[in-house]
Short mmCIF file of C-alpha atoms and ligand atoms in Angstrom, two decimals:
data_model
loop_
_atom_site.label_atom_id
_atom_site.label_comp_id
_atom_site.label_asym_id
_atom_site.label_seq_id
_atom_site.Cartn_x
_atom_site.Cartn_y
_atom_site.Cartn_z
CA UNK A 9 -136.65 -14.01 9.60
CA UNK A 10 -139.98 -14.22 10.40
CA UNK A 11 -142.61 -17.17 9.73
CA UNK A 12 -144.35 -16.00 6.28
CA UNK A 13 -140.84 -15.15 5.14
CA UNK A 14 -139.72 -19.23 6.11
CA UNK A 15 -142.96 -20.14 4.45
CA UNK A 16 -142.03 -18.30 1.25
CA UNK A 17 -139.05 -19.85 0.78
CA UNK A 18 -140.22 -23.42 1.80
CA UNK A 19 -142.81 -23.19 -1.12
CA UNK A 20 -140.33 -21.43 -3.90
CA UNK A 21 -138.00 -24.68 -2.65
CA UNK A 22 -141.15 -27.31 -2.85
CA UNK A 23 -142.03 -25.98 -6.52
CA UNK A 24 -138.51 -25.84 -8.19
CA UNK A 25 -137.76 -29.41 -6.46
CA UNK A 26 -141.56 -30.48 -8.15
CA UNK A 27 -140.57 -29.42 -11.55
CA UNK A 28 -137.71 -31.89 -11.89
CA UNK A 29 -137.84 -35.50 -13.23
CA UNK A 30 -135.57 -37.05 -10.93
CA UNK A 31 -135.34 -36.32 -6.58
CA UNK A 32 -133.14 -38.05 -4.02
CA UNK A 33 -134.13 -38.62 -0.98
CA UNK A 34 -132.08 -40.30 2.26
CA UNK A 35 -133.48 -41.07 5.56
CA UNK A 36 -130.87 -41.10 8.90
CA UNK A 37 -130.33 -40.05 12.25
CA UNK A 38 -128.92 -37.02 14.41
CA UNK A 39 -127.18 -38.24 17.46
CA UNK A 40 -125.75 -41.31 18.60
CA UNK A 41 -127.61 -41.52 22.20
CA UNK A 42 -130.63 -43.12 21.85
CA UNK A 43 -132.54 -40.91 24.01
CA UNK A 44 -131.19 -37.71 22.33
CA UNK A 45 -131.73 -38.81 18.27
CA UNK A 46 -133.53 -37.62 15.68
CA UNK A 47 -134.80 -38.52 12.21
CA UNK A 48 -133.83 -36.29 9.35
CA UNK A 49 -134.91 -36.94 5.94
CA UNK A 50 -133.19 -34.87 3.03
CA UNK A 51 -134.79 -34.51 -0.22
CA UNK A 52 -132.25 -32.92 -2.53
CA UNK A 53 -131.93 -32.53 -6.27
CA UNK A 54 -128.53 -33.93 -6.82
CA UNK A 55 -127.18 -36.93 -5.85
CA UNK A 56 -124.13 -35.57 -4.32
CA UNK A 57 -125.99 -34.21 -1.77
CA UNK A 58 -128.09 -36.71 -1.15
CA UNK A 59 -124.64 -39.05 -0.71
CA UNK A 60 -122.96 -36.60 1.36
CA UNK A 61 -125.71 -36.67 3.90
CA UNK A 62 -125.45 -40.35 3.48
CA UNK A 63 -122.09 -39.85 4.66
CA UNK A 64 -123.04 -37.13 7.38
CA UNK A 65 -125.62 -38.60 9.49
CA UNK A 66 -125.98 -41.68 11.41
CA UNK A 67 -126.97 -43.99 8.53
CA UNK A 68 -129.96 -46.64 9.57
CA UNK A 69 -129.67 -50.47 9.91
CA UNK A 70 -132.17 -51.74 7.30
CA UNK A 71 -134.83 -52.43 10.15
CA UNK A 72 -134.46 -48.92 11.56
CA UNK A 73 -135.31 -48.00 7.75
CA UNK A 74 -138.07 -50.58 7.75
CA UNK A 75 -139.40 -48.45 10.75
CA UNK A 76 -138.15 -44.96 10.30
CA UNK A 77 -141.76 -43.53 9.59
CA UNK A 78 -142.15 -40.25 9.58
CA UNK A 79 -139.06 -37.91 10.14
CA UNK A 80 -138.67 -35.18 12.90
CA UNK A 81 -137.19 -32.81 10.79
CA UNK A 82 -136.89 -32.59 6.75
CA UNK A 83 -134.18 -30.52 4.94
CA UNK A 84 -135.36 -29.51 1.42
CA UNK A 85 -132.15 -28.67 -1.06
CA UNK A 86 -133.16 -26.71 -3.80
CA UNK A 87 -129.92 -24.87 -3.81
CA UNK A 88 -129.15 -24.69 -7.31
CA UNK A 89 -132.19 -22.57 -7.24
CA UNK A 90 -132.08 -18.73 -5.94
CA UNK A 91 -134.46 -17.42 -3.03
CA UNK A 92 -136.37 -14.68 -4.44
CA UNK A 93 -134.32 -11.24 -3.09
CA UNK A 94 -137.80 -9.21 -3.06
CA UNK A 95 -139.07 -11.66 -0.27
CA UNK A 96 -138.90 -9.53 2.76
CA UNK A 97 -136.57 -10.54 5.47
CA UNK A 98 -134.08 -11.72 2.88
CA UNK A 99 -131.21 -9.52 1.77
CA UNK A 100 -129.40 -11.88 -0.67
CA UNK A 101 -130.51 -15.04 -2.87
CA UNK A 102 -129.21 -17.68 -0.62
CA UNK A 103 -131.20 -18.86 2.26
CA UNK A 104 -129.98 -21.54 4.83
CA UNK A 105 -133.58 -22.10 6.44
CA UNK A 106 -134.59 -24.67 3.61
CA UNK A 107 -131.92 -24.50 0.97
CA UNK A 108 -132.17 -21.95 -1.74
CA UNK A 109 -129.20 -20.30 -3.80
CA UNK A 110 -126.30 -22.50 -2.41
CA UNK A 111 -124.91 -25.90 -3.41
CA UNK A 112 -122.26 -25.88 -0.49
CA UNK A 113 -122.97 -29.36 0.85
CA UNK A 114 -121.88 -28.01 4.66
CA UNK A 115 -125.05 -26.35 5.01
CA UNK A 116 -126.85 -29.48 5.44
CA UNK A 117 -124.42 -30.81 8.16
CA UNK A 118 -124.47 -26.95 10.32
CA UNK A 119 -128.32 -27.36 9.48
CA UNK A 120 -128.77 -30.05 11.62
CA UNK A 121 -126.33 -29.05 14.36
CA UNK A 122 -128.03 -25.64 14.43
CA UNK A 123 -131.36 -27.77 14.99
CA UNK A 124 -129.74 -29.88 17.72
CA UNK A 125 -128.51 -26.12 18.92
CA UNK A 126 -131.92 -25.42 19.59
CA UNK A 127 -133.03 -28.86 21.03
CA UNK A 128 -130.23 -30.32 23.14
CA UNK A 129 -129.91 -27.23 25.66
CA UNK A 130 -134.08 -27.70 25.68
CA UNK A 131 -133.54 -31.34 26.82
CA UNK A 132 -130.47 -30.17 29.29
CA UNK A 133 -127.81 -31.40 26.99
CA UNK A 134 -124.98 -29.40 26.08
CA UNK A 135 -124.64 -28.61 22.37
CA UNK A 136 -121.23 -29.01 21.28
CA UNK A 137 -119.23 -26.92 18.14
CA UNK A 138 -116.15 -29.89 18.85
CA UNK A 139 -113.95 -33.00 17.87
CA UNK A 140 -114.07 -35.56 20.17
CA UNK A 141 -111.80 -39.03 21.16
CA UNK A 142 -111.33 -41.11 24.14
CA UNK A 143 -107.86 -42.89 25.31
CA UNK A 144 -107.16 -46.46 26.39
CA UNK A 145 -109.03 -45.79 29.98
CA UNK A 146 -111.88 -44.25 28.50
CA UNK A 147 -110.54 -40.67 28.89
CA UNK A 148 -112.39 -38.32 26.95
CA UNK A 149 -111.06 -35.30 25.62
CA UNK A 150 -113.16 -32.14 23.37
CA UNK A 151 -111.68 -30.07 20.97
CA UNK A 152 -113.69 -26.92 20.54
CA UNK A 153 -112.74 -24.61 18.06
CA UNK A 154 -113.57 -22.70 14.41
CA UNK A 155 -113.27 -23.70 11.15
CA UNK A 156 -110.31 -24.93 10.23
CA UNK A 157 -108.70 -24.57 13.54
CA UNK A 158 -108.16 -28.54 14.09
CA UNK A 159 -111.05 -30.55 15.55
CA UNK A 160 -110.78 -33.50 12.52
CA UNK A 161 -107.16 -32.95 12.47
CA UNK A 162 -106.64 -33.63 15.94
CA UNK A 163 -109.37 -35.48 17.13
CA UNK A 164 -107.98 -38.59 14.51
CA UNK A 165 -105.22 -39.87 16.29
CA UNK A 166 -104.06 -43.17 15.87
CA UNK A 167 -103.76 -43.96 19.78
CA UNK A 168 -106.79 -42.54 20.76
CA UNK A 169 -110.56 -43.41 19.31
CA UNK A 170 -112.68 -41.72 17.34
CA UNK A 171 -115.92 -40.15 18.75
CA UNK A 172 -116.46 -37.70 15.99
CA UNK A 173 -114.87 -34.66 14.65
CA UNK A 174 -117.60 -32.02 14.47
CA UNK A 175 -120.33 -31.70 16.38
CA UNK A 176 -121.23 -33.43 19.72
CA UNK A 177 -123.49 -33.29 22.67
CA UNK A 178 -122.74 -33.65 26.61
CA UNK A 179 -125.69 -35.13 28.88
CA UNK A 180 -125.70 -36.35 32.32
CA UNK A 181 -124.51 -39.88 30.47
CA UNK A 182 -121.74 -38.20 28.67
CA UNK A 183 -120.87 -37.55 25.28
CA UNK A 184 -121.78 -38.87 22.33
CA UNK A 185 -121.65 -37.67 18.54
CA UNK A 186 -124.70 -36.12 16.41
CA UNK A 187 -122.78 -37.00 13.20
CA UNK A 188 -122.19 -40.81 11.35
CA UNK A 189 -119.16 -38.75 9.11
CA UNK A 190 -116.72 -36.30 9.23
CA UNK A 191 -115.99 -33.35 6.96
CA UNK A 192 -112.40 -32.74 6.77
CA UNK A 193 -110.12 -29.87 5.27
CA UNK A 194 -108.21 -31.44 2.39
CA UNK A 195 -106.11 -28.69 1.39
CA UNK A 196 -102.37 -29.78 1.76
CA UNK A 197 -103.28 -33.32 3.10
CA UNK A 198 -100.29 -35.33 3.22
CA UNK A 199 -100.31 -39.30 3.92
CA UNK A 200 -97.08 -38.81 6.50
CA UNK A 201 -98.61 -35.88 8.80
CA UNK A 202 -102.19 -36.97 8.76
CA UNK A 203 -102.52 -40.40 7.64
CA UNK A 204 -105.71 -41.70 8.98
CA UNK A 205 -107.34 -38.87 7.39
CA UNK A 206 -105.87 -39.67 4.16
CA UNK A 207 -106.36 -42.93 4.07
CA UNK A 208 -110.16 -42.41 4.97
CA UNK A 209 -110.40 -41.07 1.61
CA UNK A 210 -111.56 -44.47 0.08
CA UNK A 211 -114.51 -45.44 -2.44
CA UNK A 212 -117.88 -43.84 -0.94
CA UNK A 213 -115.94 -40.77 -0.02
CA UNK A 214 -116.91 -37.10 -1.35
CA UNK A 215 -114.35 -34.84 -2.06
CA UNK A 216 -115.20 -31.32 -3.26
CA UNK A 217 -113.19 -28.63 -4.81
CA UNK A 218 -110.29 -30.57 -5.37
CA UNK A 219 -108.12 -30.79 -8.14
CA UNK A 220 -107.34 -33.76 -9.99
CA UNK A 221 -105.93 -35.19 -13.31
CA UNK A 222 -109.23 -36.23 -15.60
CA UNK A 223 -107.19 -39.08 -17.02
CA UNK A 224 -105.55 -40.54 -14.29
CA UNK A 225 -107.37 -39.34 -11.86
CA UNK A 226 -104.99 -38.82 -9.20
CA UNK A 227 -106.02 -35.63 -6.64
CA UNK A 228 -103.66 -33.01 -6.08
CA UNK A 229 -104.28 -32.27 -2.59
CA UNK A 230 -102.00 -28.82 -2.96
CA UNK A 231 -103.89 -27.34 -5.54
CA UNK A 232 -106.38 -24.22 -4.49
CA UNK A 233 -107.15 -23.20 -7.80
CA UNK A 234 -110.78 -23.87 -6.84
CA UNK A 235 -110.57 -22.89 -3.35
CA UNK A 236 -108.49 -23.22 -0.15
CA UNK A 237 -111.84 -24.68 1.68
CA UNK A 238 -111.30 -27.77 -0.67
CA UNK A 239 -113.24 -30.77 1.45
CA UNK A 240 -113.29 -34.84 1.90
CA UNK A 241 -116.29 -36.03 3.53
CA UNK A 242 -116.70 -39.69 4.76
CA UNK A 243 -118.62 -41.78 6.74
CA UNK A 244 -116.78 -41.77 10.84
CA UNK A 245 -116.03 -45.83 9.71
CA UNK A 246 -113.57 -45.03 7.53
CA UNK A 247 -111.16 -43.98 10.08
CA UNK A 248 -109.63 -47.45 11.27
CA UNK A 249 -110.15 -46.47 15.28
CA UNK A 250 -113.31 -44.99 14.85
CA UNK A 251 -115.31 -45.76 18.10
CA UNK A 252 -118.81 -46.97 17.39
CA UNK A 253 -121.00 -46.70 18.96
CA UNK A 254 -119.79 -42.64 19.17
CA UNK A 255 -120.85 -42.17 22.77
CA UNK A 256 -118.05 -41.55 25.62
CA UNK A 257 -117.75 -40.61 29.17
CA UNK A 258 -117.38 -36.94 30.34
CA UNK A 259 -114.42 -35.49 29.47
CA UNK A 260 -111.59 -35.29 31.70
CA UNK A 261 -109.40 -32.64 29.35
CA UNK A 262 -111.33 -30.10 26.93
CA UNK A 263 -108.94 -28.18 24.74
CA UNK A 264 -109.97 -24.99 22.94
CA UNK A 265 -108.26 -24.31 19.77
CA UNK A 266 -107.54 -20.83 18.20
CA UNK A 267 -105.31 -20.12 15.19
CA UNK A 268 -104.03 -17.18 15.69
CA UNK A 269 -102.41 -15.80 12.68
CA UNK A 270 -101.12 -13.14 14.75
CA UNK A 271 -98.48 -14.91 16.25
CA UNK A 272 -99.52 -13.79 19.93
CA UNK A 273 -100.91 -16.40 22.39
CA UNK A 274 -99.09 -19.31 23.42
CA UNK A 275 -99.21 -23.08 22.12
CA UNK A 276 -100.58 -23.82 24.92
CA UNK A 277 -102.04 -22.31 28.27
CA UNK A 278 -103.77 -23.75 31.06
CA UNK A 279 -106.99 -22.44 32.24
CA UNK A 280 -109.01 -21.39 35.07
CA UNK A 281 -112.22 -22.11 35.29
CA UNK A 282 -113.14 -18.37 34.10
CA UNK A 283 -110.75 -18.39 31.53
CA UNK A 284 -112.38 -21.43 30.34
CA UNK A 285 -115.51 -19.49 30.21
CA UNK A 286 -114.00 -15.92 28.92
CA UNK A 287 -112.16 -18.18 26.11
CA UNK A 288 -115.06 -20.10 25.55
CA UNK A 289 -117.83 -17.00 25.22
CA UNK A 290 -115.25 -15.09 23.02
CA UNK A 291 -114.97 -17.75 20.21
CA UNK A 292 -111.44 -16.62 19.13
CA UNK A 293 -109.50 -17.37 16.33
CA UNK A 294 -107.92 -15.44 13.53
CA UNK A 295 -109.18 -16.51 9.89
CA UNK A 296 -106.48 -16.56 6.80
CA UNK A 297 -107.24 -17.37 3.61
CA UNK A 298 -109.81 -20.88 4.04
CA UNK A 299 -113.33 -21.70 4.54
CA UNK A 300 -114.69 -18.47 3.60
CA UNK A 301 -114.94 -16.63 0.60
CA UNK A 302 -113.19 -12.72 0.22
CA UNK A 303 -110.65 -13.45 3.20
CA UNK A 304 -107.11 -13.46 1.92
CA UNK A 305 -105.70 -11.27 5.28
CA UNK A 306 -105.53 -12.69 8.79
CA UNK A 307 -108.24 -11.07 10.44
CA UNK A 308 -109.44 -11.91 13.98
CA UNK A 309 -112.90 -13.29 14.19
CA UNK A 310 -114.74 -13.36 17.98
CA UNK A 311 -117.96 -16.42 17.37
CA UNK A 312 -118.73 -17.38 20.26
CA UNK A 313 -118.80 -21.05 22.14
CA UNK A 314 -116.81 -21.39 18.68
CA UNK A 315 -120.18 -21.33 16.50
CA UNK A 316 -121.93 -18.52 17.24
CA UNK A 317 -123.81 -18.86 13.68
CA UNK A 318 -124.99 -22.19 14.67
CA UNK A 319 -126.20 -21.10 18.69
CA UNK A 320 -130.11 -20.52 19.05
CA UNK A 321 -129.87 -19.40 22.79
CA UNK A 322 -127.87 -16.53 24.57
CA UNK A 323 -124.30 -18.18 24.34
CA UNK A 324 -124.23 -17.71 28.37
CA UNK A 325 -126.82 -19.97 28.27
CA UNK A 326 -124.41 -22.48 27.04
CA UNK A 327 -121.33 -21.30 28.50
CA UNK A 328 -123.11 -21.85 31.84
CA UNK A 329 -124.03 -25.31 31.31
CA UNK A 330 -120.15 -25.89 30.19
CA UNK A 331 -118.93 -24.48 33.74
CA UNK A 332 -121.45 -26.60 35.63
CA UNK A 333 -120.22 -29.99 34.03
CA UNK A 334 -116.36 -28.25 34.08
CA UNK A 335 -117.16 -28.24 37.82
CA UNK A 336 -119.30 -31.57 38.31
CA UNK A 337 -116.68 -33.67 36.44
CA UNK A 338 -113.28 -31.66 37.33
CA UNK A 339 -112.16 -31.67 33.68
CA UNK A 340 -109.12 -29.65 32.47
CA UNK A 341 -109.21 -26.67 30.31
CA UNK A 342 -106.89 -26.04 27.85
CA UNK A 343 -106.36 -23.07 25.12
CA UNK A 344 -104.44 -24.36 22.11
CA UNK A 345 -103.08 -21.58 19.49
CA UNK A 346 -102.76 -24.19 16.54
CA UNK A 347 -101.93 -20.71 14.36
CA UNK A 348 -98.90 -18.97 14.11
CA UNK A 349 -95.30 -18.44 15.88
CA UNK A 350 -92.22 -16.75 15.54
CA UNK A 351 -94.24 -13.52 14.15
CA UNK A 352 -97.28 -13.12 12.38
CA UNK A 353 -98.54 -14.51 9.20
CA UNK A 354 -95.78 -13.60 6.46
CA UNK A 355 -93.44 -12.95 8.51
CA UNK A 356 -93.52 -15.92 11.13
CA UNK A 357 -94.80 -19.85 10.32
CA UNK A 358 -97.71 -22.01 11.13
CA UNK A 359 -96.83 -24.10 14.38
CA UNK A 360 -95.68 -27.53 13.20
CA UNK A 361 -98.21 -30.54 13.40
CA UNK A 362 -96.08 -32.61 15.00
CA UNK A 363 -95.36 -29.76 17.80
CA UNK A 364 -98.93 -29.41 18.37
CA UNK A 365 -99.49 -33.13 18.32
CA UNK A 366 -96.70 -33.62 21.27
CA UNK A 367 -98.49 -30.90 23.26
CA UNK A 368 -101.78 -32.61 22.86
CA UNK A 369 -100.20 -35.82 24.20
CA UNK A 370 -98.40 -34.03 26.73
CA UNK A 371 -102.11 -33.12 27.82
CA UNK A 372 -103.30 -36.74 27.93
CA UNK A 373 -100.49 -38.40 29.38
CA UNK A 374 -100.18 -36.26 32.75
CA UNK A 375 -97.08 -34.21 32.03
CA UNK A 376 -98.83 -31.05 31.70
CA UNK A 377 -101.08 -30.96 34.56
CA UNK A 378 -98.12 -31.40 36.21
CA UNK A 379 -95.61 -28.79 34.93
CA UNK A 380 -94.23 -25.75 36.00
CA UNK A 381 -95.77 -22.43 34.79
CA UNK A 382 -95.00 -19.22 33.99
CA UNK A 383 -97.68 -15.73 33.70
CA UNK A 384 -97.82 -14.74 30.34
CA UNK A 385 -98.34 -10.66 30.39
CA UNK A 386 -101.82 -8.93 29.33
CA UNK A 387 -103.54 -12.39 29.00
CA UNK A 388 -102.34 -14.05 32.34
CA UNK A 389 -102.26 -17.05 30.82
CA UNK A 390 -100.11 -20.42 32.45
CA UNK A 391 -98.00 -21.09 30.16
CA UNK A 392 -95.73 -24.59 30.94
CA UNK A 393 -91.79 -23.86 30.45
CA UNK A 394 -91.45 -27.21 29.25
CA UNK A 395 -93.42 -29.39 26.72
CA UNK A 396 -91.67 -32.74 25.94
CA UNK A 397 -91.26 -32.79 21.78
CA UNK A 398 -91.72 -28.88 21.70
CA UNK A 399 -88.89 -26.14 21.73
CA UNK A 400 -89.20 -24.40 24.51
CA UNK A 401 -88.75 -21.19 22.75
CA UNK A 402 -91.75 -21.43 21.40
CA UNK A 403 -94.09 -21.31 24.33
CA UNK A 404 -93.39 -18.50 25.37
CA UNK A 405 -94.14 -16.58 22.26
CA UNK A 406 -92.08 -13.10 23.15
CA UNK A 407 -89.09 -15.75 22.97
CA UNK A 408 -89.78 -16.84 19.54
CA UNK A 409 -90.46 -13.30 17.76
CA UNK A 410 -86.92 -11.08 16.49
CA UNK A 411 -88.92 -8.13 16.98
CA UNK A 412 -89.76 -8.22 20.79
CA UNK A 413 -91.10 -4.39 20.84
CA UNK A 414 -93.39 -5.45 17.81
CA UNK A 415 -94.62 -8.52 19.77
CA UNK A 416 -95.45 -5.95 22.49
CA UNK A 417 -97.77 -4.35 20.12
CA UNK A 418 -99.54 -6.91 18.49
CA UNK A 419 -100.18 -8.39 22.19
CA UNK A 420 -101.49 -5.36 22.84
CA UNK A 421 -103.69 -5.13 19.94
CA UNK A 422 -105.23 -8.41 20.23
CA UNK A 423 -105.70 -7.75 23.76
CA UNK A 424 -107.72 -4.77 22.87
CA UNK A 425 -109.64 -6.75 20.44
CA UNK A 426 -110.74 -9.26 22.86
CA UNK A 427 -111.98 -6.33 25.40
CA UNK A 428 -113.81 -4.85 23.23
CA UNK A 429 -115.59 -8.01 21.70
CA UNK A 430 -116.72 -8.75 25.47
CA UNK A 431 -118.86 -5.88 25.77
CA UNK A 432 -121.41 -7.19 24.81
CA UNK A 433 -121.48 -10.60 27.24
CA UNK A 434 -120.29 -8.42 30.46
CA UNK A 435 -123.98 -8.49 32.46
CA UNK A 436 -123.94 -12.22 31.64
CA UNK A 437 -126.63 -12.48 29.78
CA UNK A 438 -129.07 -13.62 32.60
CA UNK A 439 -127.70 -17.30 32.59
CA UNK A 440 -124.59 -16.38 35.20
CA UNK A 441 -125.09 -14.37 38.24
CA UNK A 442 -123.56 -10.50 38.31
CA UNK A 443 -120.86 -12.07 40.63
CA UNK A 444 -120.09 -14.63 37.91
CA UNK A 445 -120.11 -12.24 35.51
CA UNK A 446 -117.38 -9.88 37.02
CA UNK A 447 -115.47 -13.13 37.77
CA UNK A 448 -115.47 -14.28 33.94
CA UNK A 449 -114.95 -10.58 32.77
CA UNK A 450 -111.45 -10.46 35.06
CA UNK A 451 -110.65 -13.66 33.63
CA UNK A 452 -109.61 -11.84 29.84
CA UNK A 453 -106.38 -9.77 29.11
CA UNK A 454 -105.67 -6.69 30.50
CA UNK A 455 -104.39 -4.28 27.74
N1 ADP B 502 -100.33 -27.11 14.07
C1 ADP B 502 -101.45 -27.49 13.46
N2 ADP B 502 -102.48 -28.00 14.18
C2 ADP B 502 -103.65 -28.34 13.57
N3 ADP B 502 -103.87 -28.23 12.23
C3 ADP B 502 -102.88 -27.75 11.47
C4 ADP B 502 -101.63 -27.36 12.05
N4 ADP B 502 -100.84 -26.91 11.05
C5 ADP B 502 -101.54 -27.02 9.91
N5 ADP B 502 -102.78 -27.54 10.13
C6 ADP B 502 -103.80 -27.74 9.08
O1 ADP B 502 -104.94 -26.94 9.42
C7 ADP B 502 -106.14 -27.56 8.99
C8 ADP B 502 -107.07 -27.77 10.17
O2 ADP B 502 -108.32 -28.13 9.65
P1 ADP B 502 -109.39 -29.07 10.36
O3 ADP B 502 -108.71 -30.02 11.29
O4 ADP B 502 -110.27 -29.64 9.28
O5 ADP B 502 -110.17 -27.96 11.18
P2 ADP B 502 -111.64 -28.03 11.77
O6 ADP B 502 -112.06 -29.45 11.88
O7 ADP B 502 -111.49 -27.37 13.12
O8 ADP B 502 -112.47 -27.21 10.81
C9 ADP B 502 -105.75 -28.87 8.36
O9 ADP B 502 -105.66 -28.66 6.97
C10 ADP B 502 -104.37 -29.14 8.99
O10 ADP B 502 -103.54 -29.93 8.15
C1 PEP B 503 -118.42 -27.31 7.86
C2 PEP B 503 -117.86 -26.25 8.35
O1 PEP B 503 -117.21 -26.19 9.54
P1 PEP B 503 -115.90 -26.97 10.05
O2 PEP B 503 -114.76 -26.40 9.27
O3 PEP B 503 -115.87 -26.65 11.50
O4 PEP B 503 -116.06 -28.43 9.71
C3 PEP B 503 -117.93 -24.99 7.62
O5 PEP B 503 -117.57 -23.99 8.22
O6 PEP B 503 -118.35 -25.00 6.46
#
């Protein structure tokens, strides 16, 4: 889009939000380290919105208010209002720039993390598309992934702090959150499988799309009548071991989370530091039916540093700054397949929680680091024979389908699919060197 187009919009935004009686405005902050924060005012026509960016940012202390001033950034939501589709540069009513033809509260929240996109890497921070905790001696662990492939799942975890679930940055300090809430999936939430989560949603909380009884009240957290992407939002205090201030070390274990619904790649895998990169530039998961709107087939989706919608440089750019502070700090990359096993969707099932839970402590207690591995075919990924709390039959995922010859070809398949996505990042991008580059590229499967 191009500047006159942005200016356009602003103004059809500005006039619709001047022709109504009532606005709401909230003033708050982007980014937990001092040095790295930023002052956001929303102006919005509904009060939802205007609470769920209450929720979403770092809310001020009244004296911060008393001296907020002016802000660094404003987001105008005029989204129950369409952009006008003649405007060139825009090819549908809804535009994300200032807020026109949507009411989808997330597009405030990715707003300002596409903004910090931009900034951070400007100030040599690393933007982050992760959840985030710390354990008992201030080990830090990152949880990159796609929608709805379990950063707020996993990153609340009763032994282990709270950072933030969403969206983080890394600077020579460490890591701290850009977020004062979190936005979790609701859809199926249970009180026994993910209790802090559930009981987070308490008075102040938002929760969209849900459905629930009129009279009584009471949510039914199973129903997707109105959609699977069905939402509670909250302020990060509402989850009893929320660490505040959000700000942590540098992170000794980063695990990268993919749900495939293909059934393929392992529940877990160690990697190299090229496969860290290769995993990380490809962005892989596989979407089922969820956050977006028209997917009801697994399909795999490549978005790379897992948000390439919300990245403003070359994602080299920040895949390079992730190896340097890989290297400086000697943390541990994981890969995480929080998706399927056993077969693909409809014919196998969704790894357990509780399975992926006992692999993520595995991680953080030691045991992993120091298992024995085996070479998973086409990928070359380490996969551990033995995960305490997992069956081992299901790490190696050729041991868990019935059909071994149609595992073969769906390994195949999604090895081709990863190939071909990297086409486009082999000459690196100019942010790694052209010996880097080979290096990373040799890192993926081999079909
Ligand atoms: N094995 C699993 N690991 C993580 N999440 C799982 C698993 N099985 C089912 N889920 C569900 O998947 C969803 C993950 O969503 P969420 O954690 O909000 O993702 P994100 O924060 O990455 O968008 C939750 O509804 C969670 O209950
Ligand atoms: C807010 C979103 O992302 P996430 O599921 O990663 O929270 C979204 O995709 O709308």
């Amino acid at each position: 889009m191009d500047e006159h187009t942005f200016i356009l919009n602003r103004e059809r935004a500005v006039d619709y939000l001047n022709t109504l009686d009532r606005l709401y405005v909230f003033d708050g902050f982007a980014g937990w380290d001092p040095a790295a924060r930023f002052k956001i005012r929303v102006v919005c026509a509904r009060p939802y919105h205007a609470l769920f960016m209450n929720n979403m940012l770092i809310r001020p202390t009244e004296e911060e208010l008393a001296g907020f001033g002016q802000p660094d950034f404003t987001i105008l939501n005029a989204g129950a209002f369409p952009a006008n589709r003649f405007t060139s540069f825009m090819t549908s009513p809804t535009s994300i720039d200032v807020i026109l033809g949507t009411q989808y509260a997330g597009e405030m929240k990715k707003g300002v993390f596409s903004l910090m996109n931009y900034m951070l890497p400007k100030m040599g921070i690393l933007s982050l598309h992760s959840g985030c905790n710390e354990g008992k001696d201030g080990d830090v662990t990152l949880f990159f992934g796609l929608s709805g492939t379990g950063k707020t799942t996993l990153s609340a975890d009763p032994r282990r702090p709270l950072i933030g679930d969403d969206e983080h940055g890394w600077s020579d300090r460490g890591v701290f959150n850009i977020e004062g809430g979190c936005y979790a999936k609701a859809i199926g939430l249970k009180e026994e499988s993910e209790p802090d989560i559930y009981r987070a949603i308490r008075f102040g909380t938002i929760l969209e799309n849900v459905v629930f009884d009129e009279d009584s009240r009471v949510v039914d957290y199973e129903a997707g009548a109105i959609t699977e992407n069905t939402r509670a939002s909250y302020p990060i205090e509402h989850i009893a071991n929320a660490k505040i201030p959000c700000v942590g070390g540098h992170p000794r274990n980063i695990i990268m989370l993919a749900c495939d619904a293909y059934g393929v790649l392992p529940p877990v895998a160690k990697l190299t530091k090229e496969q860290a990169m290769y995993y990380f530039i490809s962005g892989y998961t596989a979407k089922v039916a969820g956050t977006e709107d028209g997917v009801t087939e697994p399909e795999a989706t490549f978005s790379a540093c897992f948000g390439s919608a919300f990245l403003m440089w070359h994602p080299t750019k920040y895949a390079s700054m992730l190896a340097e502070r890989v290297e400086q700090h000697g943390t541990n990359v994981w890969l995480v397949n929080t998706g399927w096993t056993g077969g693909p969707y409809g014919v196998g099932r969704r790894f357990k929680l509780r399975h992926t839970r006992a692999i993520v402590d595995a991680i953080h207690s030691g045991e992993l680091a120091a298992a024995q591995y085996d070479t998973m075919p086409v990928f070359n990924l380490q996969v551990p024979t033995v995960v305490s709390g997992v069956p081992s039959e299901a790490l190696m995922p050729v041991n868990s389908w019935a059909d071994k010859e149609a595992y073969r070809r769906k390994l195949a398949h999604l090895g081709a699919q990863f190939v071909k996505n990297f086409k486009k990042f082999e000459d690196g991008g100019g942010h790694v060197s052209a010996d880097e580059a080979l290096a990373i590229l040799a890192a993926g499967p081999n079909p």
